[in-house]
Coordinates of C-alpha atoms in Angstrom, one line a residue:
M992 CA 168.9 144.9 102.1
F993 CA 165.8 142.7 102.8
N994 CA 162.0 143.0 103.0
V995 CA 160.0 142.5 106.2
S996 CA 156.3 141.8 106.4
C997 CA 154.3 142.4 109.6
I998 CA 151.0 140.6 109.3
Q999 CA 148.0 142.0 111.1
L1000 CA 145.3 139.6 112.2
T1001 CA 142.0 139.4 114.0
S1002 CA 142.4 135.9 115.4
D1003 CA 139.7 134.0 117.2
N1004 CA 139.3 130.7 119.1
N1005 CA 139.3 128.5 116.0
V1006 CA 142.8 127.2 115.3
F1007 CA 141.9 126.0 111.8
S1008 CA 140.4 129.3 110.6
N1009 CA 143.3 131.2 112.1
L1010 CA 145.7 128.9 110.2
E1011 CA 143.8 129.5 107.0
K1012 CA 143.9 133.3 107.4
T1013 CA 147.6 133.3 108.5
T1014 CA 148.6 131.1 105.6
D1015 CA 146.8 133.3 103.0
L1016 CA 148.5 136.4 104.4
I1017 CA 151.9 134.8 104.5
I1018 CA 151.6 133.7 100.9
N1019 CA 150.5 137.2 99.9
S1020 CA 153.5 138.6 101.7
I1021 CA 155.8 136.2 99.8
K1022 CA 154.2 137.3 96.5
K1023 CA 155.2 140.8 97.5
K1024 CA 158.9 139.7 97.9
A1025 CA 159.0 139.5 101.7
D1026 CA 162.2 137.8 103.1
L1027 CA 161.1 137.8 106.7
I1028 CA 157.4 137.4 107.7
I1029 CA 156.2 138.1 111.2
T1030 CA 152.7 137.4 112.7
P1031 CA 151.2 138.9 115.9
E1032 CA 150.9 137.5 119.4
N1033 CA 148.2 134.8 119.8
T1034 CA 148.3 134.0 116.1
S1035 CA 146.9 130.5 116.3
L1036 CA 144.5 130.9 119.2
F1037 CA 142.9 134.0 120.7
T1038 CA 141.1 133.3 124.0
L1039 CA 141.2 134.3 127.7
D1040 CA 139.6 131.0 128.7
H1041 CA 142.3 128.9 130.5
S1042 CA 140.4 125.6 130.0
E1043 CA 140.1 126.3 126.3
L1044 CA 143.8 127.1 126.0
L1045 CA 144.6 123.8 127.7
E1046 CA 142.2 121.9 125.5
K1047 CA 143.3 123.4 122.1
A1048 CA 147.0 124.1 122.7
E1049 CA 149.6 121.5 121.6
Q1050 CA 153.1 120.6 122.4
M1051 CA 156.0 121.7 120.2
N1052 CA 156.4 118.3 118.7
N1053 CA 153.5 117.1 116.5
N1054 CA 152.0 120.6 116.5
F1055 CA 149.5 120.9 113.7
F1056 CA 149.8 124.7 113.4
L1057 CA 153.6 124.8 113.5
E1058 CA 154.0 121.9 111.0
S1059 CA 151.8 123.8 108.5
I1060 CA 153.9 126.9 108.8
S1061 CA 157.1 124.8 108.6
R1062 CA 155.9 123.4 105.2
I1063 CA 155.3 126.9 103.9
S1064 CA 158.7 128.2 105.1
K1065 CA 160.5 125.2 103.5
S1066 CA 158.5 125.4 100.2
Y1067 CA 159.1 129.1 99.7
K1068 CA 162.5 129.3 101.3
K1069 CA 161.5 132.1 103.7
W1070 CA 162.1 133.1 107.3
I1071 CA 158.8 133.1 109.2
L1072 CA 158.2 134.2 112.8
I1073 CA 155.0 133.1 114.4
G1074 CA 154.6 136.0 116.9
S1075 CA 153.2 133.7 119.5
L1076 CA 151.0 130.7 120.1
P1077 CA 150.2 128.7 123.3
I1078 CA 152.5 125.7 123.8
K1079 CA 151.5 123.0 126.2
L1080 CA 154.3 122.2 128.6
S1081 CA 152.3 119.8 130.7
K1082 CA 148.7 119.0 131.4
K1083 CA 148.3 122.3 133.3
L1084 CA 151.2 124.4 132.2
L1085 CA 151.4 126.6 129.1
A1086 CA 154.0 128.9 127.5
N1087 CA 153.2 131.9 125.4
R1088 CA 155.9 131.2 122.7
S1089 CA 157.3 132.9 119.7
V1090 CA 158.7 130.5 117.1
L1091 CA 161.1 131.3 114.3
F1092 CA 161.4 129.1 111.2
N1093 CA 164.4 129.2 108.8
P1094 CA 164.1 128.8 105.0
N1095 CA 164.6 125.0 105.5
G1096 CA 161.4 124.8 107.5
K1097 CA 163.4 124.1 110.7
I1098 CA 162.8 125.9 114.0
A1099 CA 165.8 128.3 114.2
N1100 CA 164.9 129.4 117.8
Y1101 CA 162.0 130.2 120.1
Y1102 CA 161.2 132.5 122.9
D1103 CA 158.8 132.2 125.9
K1104 CA 157.3 135.5 126.9
I1105 CA 158.9 136.7 130.1
H1106 CA 156.7 139.5 131.4
M1107 CA 153.1 138.4 132.2
F1108 CA 150.3 140.9 131.5
D1109 CA 148.6 141.0 134.9
V1110 CA 146.6 144.3 134.7
K1111 CA 143.3 145.7 135.8
L1112 CA 142.4 148.5 133.3
S1113 CA 138.8 148.9 134.6
N1114 CA 136.1 147.0 136.4
K1115 CA 135.2 145.4 133.1
E1116 CA 138.6 144.9 131.7
K1117 CA 141.1 142.7 133.6
Y1118 CA 143.9 140.4 132.5
E1119 CA 145.7 137.7 134.5
E1120 CA 148.2 136.2 132.1
S1121 CA 150.3 134.6 134.9
K1122 CA 147.4 132.4 135.8
K1123 CA 147.4 130.9 132.3
F1124 CA 151.1 130.9 131.3
L1125 CA 154.4 130.1 132.8
A1126 CA 156.8 133.0 132.4
G1127 CA 159.9 132.5 130.3
K1128 CA 163.4 133.1 131.8
K1129 CA 165.7 133.3 128.8
K1130 CA 166.6 136.3 126.6
I1131 CA 166.8 134.9 123.1
I1132 CA 168.6 136.0 120.0
A1133 CA 168.6 134.4 116.5
K1134 CA 171.1 134.9 113.7
L1135 CA 169.6 136.0 110.4
P1136 CA 171.4 136.6 107.1
W1137 CA 171.0 140.3 107.7
G1138 CA 172.0 140.5 111.4
L1139 CA 171.0 139.4 114.9
L1140 CA 167.3 139.4 115.9
G1141 CA 166.1 139.9 119.5
F1142 CA 162.9 138.3 120.6
S1143 CA 160.1 139.9 122.8
I1144 CA 156.3 139.7 123.0
C1145 CA 153.8 142.4 123.6
Y1146 CA 153.9 143.4 127.3
D1147 CA 157.7 142.9 127.3
V1148 CA 157.9 146.2 125.5
R1149 CA 157.3 148.0 128.9
F1150 CA 160.5 146.6 130.3
P1151 CA 163.5 148.4 128.7
N1152 CA 166.2 146.4 130.4
L1153 CA 165.2 143.3 128.4
Y1154 CA 165.9 145.3 125.2
R1155 CA 169.1 146.7 126.5
E1156 CA 170.4 143.2 127.2
L1157 CA 169.4 142.1 123.7
A1158 CA 171.2 145.1 122.2
K1159 CA 174.3 144.4 124.2
K1160 CA 174.3 140.9 122.7
G1161 CA 174.3 142.4 119.3
A1162 CA 170.7 142.5 118.3
I1163 CA 170.0 145.2 115.6
F1164 CA 166.5 143.9 114.9
I1165 CA 163.8 143.5 117.6
T1166 CA 160.4 141.8 117.2
V1167 CA 157.4 142.9 119.3
P1168 CA 154.5 140.7 118.1
S1169 CA 151.5 142.0 120.1
A1170 CA 147.9 141.9 121.0
F1171 CA 147.8 145.3 122.6
T1172 CA 144.4 146.3 124.0
K1173 CA 142.6 149.2 122.4
T1174 CA 142.7 151.0 125.8
T1175 CA 146.5 150.9 126.3
G1176 CA 147.3 151.0 122.6
E1177 CA 145.8 154.4 122.1
K1178 CA 147.9 155.8 124.9
H1179 CA 151.2 154.0 124.7
W1180 CA 151.8 151.8 121.6
H1181 CA 153.7 154.2 119.4
T1182 CA 155.6 155.8 122.2
L1183 CA 156.8 152.5 123.7
L1184 CA 158.0 151.1 120.3
K1185 CA 159.8 154.3 119.4
A1186 CA 161.5 154.4 122.8
R1187 CA 162.8 150.9 122.3
A1188 CA 164.1 151.8 118.9
I1189 CA 165.8 155.0 120.2
E1190 CA 167.4 153.4 123.3
N1191 CA 168.9 150.5 121.5
F1192 CA 169.4 152.0 118.0
S1193 CA 167.5 149.0 116.6
Y1194 CA 164.9 148.3 114.0
V1195 CA 161.6 147.3 115.6
F1196 CA 159.2 144.9 113.9
A1197 CA 155.8 145.1 115.6
A1198 CA 153.0 142.9 114.1
A1199 CA 149.7 143.3 115.9
Q1200 CA 146.3 141.9 116.5
T1201 CA 143.5 144.3 115.5
G1202 CA 139.8 144.9 115.8
K1203 CA 136.9 143.4 117.6
H1204 CA 137.4 139.7 118.4
Y1205 CA 134.8 137.0 118.8
N1206 CA 134.8 137.5 122.6
D1207 CA 134.3 141.3 122.2
R1208 CA 137.9 142.0 123.2
L1209 CA 139.3 145.0 121.3
T1210 CA 142.9 145.1 120.1
Y1211 CA 144.6 148.2 118.8
G1212 CA 146.3 147.1 115.6
H1213 CA 148.7 149.7 114.0
S1214 CA 151.4 147.2 113.0
L1215 CA 154.6 149.1 112.6
I1216 CA 158.2 148.8 111.4
I1217 CA 160.3 151.6 113.0
S1218 CA 163.9 152.5 112.2
P1219 CA 166.5 153.6 114.7
D1220 CA 166.0 157.2 113.6
L1221 CA 162.3 156.9 114.4
S1222 CA 161.1 156.8 110.8
S1223 CA 157.9 154.7 110.7
L1224 CA 158.8 152.7 107.6
V1225 CA 155.4 151.0 107.5
K1226 CA 152.2 151.8 109.3
Y1227 CA 149.0 149.9 108.7
T1228 CA 146.0 152.2 109.4
A1229 CA 142.3 152.1 109.2
L1230 CA 142.4 154.9 106.5
A1231 CA 144.3 152.6 104.2
S1232 CA 141.7 149.9 104.6
F1233 CA 138.9 152.4 104.2
I1234 CA 140.2 153.9 101.0
N1235 CA 140.8 150.5 99.6
L1236 CA 137.3 149.4 100.3
L1237 CA 135.8 152.6 98.8
S1238 CA 137.8 152.1 95.6
K1239 CA 136.5 148.5 95.3
L1240 CA 132.9 149.6 95.9
F1241 CA 133.3 152.4 93.2
F1242 CA 134.5 150.0 90.5
L1243 CA 131.8 147.5 91.6
S1244 CA 129.1 150.1 91.3
Q1245 CA 130.3 151.2 87.9
S1246 CA 130.2 147.6 86.7
L1247 CA 126.7 147.1 88.0
I1248 CA 125.3 150.4 86.6
S1249 CA 126.7 149.7 83.1
S1250 CA 125.7 146.0 83.2
S1251 CA 123.2 144.7 80.6
I1252 CA 121.1 143.1 83.3
F1253 CA 119.4 146.5 83.8
H1254 CA 118.3 146.8 80.2
N1255 CA 114.9 145.2 80.6
L1256 CA 114.4 146.1 84.3
R1257 CA 111.3 147.9 85.5
L1258 CA 111.5 147.2 89.2
I1259 CA 114.4 146.1 91.4
D1260 CA 114.5 145.3 95.1
L1261 CA 117.1 147.6 96.6
S1262 CA 116.6 146.4 100.2
F1263 CA 119.9 144.6 100.1
L1264 CA 121.7 147.9 99.8
Y1265 CA 119.8 149.3 102.8
N1266 CA 120.5 146.2 104.9
F1267 CA 124.2 146.4 103.9
I1268 CA 124.4 150.0 105.1
I1269 CA 122.6 149.4 108.3
D1270 CA 124.4 146.1 109.2
F1271 CA 127.9 146.9 108.0
D1272 CA 130.5 146.0 110.6
F1273 CA 132.8 148.9 111.0
S1274 CA 135.0 147.0 113.5
I1275 CA 137.3 146.2 110.5
F1276 CA 138.5 149.8 110.8
S1277 CA 139.2 149.5 114.6
D1278 CA 142.9 150.0 114.1
A1279 CA 142.2 153.7 113.7
V1280 CA 144.3 156.2 115.7
S1281 CA 141.1 156.8 117.7
F1282 CA 137.8 155.0 117.7
K1283 CA 136.3 158.4 117.3
E1284 CA 137.5 158.3 113.7
L1285 CA 135.0 155.6 113.0
S1286 CA 132.2 158.2 113.2
S1287 CA 133.7 160.1 110.4
F1288 CA 134.4 157.0 108.4
K1289 CA 130.9 155.8 108.8
I1290 CA 129.4 159.1 107.6
I1291 CA 131.6 159.2 104.5
F1292 CA 130.9 155.5 103.9
L1293 CA 127.1 156.0 104.1
L1294 CA 127.3 159.1 101.8
F1295 CA 129.2 157.0 99.3
L1296 CA 126.7 154.2 99.4
S1297 CA 123.9 156.7 99.1
L1298 CA 125.6 158.0 95.9
I1299 CA 125.7 154.5 94.5
L1300 CA 122.0 154.1 95.4
F1301 CA 121.2 157.4 93.6
F1302 CA 123.0 156.1 90.4
F1303 CA 121.1 152.9 90.6
I1304 CA 117.7 154.6 90.9
S1305 CA 118.5 157.2 88.2
R1306 CA 119.7 154.5 85.8
I1307 CA 116.7 152.3 86.4
E1308 CA 114.3 155.2 85.9
I1309 CA 115.9 156.1 82.6
L1310 CA 115.9 152.5 81.4
S1311 CA 112.2 152.0 82.5
N1312 CA 111.2 154.8 80.2
N1313 CA 113.0 153.4 77.2
S1314 CA 112.3 150.4 75.1
P1315 CA 115.1 147.8 74.5
A1316 CA 115.2 149.1 70.9
D1317 CA 115.9 152.6 72.1
I1318 CA 118.6 151.4 74.5
S1319 CA 120.4 149.5 71.8
E1320 CA 120.7 152.6 69.7

């Protein structure tokens, strides 16, 4: 029996900020007793710009990002899989590589993505991964204390023979760290992951990128852990994020309404609430089953904030008609 954490990220093209976000979420997973922590594809660097990849990617040795993760793994004695990061093989060649650390902070094994994502989804959405990365050739398995783990990355999930070979080698766990597009994710993500679990009677660990990224690319999210009998053991959804945010806003509003700072208030500038409502970035919920859900979320969210605003105004109106002496009674 062991606990697995699939971390969900919205990475950008800043390696340092990505490391900070990843580290925080890994530590949080460790606090929740995770034994194996998995991050998505493109954890350290999320960009389609080949020149930027070559500029910012590092080799395996003396790799700032990997050295930082190694220290965490060693310090907390945990297995950590970085779903993927660009690894520089030469001045012009890169690998899209998944790296597994053991509890001693050593690299237990690594896997280079085999199947390149060369797809034209529309006139505006086109991907040519083979022009940026050298495809891997080896099927990789790592030995964990709980069984054998088979490696794969994102687009690999569309090629069942890879998983059949991993299963034949004894893999009972499969990792599918991904950066699935919103377009393909809505149609195929859950079905493909479930198919791989069924065919190979394996547990599937799928950590994913989510939301709107700095370059306007949209990824689907929905990190999943699926059992061989198709039970979705964990599913990270927009609704969970939404409910969590609403609960925090509720307690915040209660604290503000009851705060003594209102006792001598006659007038307050509420424009900050208006601006918050208008400018709020709903892309944080972009891991919804459908982007159409965002409309409903937005309506509910605006109604909730309107209710908070009503309480503010009501409270201020009451207080403005009472003296401090009356309030103290």
